[in-house]
mmCIF file of C-alpha atoms in Angstrom:
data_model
loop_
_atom_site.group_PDB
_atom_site.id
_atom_site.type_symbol
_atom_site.label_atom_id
_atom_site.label_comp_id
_atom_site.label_asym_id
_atom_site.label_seq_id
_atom_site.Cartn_x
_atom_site.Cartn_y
_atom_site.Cartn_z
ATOM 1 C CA UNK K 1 2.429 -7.301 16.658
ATOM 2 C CA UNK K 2 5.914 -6.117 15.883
ATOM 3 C CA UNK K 3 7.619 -6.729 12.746
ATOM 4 C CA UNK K 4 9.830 -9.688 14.497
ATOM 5 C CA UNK K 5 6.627 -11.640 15.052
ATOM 6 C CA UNK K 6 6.108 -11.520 11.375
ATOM 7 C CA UNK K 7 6.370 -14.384 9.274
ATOM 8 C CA UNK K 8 9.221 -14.169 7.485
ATOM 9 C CA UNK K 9 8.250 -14.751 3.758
ATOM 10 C CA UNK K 10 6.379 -11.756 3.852
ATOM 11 C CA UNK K 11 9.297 -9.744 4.978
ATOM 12 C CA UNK K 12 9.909 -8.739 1.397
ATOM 13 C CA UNK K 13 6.641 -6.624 1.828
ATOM 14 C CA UNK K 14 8.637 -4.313 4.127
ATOM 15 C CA UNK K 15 11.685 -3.695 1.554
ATOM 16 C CA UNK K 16 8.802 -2.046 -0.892
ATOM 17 C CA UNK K 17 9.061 1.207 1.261
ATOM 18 C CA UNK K 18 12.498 2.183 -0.291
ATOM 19 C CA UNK K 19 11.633 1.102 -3.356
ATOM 20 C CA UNK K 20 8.002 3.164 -3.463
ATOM 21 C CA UNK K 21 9.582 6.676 -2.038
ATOM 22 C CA UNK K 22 12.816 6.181 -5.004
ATOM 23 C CA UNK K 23 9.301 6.485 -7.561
ATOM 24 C CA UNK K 24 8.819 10.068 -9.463
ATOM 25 C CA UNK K 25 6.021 11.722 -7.769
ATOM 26 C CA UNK K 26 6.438 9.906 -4.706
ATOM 27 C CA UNK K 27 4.932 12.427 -1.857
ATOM 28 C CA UNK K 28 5.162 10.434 1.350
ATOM 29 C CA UNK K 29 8.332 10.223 3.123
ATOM 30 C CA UNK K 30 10.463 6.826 3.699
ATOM 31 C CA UNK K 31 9.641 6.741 7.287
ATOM 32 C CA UNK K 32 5.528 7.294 6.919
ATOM 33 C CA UNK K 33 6.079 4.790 3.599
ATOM 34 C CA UNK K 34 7.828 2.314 5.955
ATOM 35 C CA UNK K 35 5.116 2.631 8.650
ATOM 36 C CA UNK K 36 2.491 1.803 5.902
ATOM 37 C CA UNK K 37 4.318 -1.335 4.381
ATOM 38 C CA UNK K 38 5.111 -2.825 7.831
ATOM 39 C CA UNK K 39 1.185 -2.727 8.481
ATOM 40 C CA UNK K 40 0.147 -4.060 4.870
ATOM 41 C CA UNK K 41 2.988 -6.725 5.773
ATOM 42 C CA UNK K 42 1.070 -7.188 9.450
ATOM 43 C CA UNK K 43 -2.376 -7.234 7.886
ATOM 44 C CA UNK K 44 -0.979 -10.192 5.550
ATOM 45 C CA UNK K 45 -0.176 -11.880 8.215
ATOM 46 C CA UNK K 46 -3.025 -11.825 10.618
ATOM 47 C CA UNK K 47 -5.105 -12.129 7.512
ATOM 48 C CA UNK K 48 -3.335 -15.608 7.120
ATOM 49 C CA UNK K 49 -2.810 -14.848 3.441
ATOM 50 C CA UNK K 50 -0.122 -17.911 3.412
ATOM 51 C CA UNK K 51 -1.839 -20.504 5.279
ATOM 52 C CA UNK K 52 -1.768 -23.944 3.659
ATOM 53 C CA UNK K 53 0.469 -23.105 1.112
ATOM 54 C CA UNK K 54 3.581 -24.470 -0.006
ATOM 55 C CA UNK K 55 7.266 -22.436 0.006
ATOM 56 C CA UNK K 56 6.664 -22.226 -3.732
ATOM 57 C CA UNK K 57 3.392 -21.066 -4.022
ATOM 58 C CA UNK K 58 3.969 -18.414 -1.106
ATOM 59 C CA UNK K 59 6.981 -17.394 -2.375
ATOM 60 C CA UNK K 60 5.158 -16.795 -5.751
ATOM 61 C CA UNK K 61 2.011 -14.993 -3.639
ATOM 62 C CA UNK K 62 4.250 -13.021 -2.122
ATOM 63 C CA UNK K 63 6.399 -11.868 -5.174
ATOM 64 C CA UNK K 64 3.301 -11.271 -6.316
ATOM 65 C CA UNK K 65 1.940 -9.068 -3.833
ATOM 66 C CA UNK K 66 5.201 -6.889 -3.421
ATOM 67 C CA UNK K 67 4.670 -5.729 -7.499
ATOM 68 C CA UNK K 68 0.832 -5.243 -6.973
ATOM 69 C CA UNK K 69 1.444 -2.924 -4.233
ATOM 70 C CA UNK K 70 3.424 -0.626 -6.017
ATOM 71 C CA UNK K 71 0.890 -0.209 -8.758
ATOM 72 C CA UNK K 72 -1.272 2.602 -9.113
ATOM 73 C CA UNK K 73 -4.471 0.446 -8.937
ATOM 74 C CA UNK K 74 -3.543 -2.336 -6.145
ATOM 75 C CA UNK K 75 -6.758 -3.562 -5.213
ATOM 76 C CA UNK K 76 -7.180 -4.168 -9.400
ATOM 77 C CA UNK K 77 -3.728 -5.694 -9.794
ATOM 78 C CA UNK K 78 -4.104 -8.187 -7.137
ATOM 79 C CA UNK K 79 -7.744 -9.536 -8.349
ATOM 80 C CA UNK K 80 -6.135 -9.778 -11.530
ATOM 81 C CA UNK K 81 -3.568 -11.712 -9.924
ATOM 82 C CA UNK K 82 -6.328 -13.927 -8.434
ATOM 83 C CA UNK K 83 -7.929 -14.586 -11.716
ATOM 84 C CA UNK K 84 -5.096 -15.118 -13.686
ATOM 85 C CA UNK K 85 -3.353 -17.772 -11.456
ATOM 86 C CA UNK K 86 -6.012 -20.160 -12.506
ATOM 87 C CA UNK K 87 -4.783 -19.890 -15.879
ATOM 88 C CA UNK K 88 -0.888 -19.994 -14.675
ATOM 89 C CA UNK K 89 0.598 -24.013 -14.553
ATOM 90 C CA UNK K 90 3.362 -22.842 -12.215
ATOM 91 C CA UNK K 91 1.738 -22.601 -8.961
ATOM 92 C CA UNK K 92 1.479 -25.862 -7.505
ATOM 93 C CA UNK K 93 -2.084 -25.514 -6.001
ATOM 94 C CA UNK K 94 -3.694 -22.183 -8.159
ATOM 95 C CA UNK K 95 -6.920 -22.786 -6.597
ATOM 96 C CA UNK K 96 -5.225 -21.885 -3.074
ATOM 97 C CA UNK K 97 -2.898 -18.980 -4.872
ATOM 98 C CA UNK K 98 -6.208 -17.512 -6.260
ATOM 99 C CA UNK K 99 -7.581 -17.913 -2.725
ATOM 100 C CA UNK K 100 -4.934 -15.848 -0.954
ATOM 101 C CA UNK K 101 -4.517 -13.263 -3.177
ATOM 102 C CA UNK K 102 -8.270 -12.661 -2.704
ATOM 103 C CA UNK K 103 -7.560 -13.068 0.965
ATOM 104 C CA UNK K 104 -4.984 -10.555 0.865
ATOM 105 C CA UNK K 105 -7.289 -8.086 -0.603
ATOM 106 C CA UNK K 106 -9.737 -8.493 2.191
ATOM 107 C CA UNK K 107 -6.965 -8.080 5.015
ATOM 108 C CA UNK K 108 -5.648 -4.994 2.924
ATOM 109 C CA UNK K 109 -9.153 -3.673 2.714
ATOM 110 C CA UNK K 110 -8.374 -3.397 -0.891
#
């Protein structure tokens, strides 16, 4: 899969790269952090992370997603993100939001 094939809401996933190697103590290199961002962005999508949701709530997943993965815990920050949806009224369907941020840890191996 190349990144054209990729569904296009989670092409902000890619744009973390640039943002990650501008962090202090950054060691990888833009291209190697580009590589690894354009496969989380892959996994996501063979994973299905978005399926069944609404622009919104994918939009939201996905905004989401893009600050959990420049964390220093991800795999923590997005099940925290899946818990704390449920409490959230601005998703339109949190039990789905919850479901694909738990998704997304699976496809991430997170």
């Amino acid at each position: 899969m190349s990144t054209s094939d990729l569904d296009p809401r989670l092409r902000p996933v890619l744009g973390l790269a640039e943002e990650a190697a501008a962090r202090p103590g950054t060691e990888a290199d833009l291209e190697t952090l580009q590589e690894i961002f354009s496969e989380a962005a892959m996994l996501l999508d063979l994973g299905n992370v978005l399926e069944g949701l609404d622009e919104h709530d994918a939009r939201g997943v996905v905004d989401g997603l893009c600050r959990d993965l420049l964390t220093e815990d991800p795999s923590q920050s997005i099940r925290a993100h899946a818990e704390s949806v449920l409490q959230d009224d601005s998703s339109h369907d949190p039990e789905g939001v919850a479901v694909a941020y738990r998704m997304a840890a699976y496809a991430l191996q997170l």
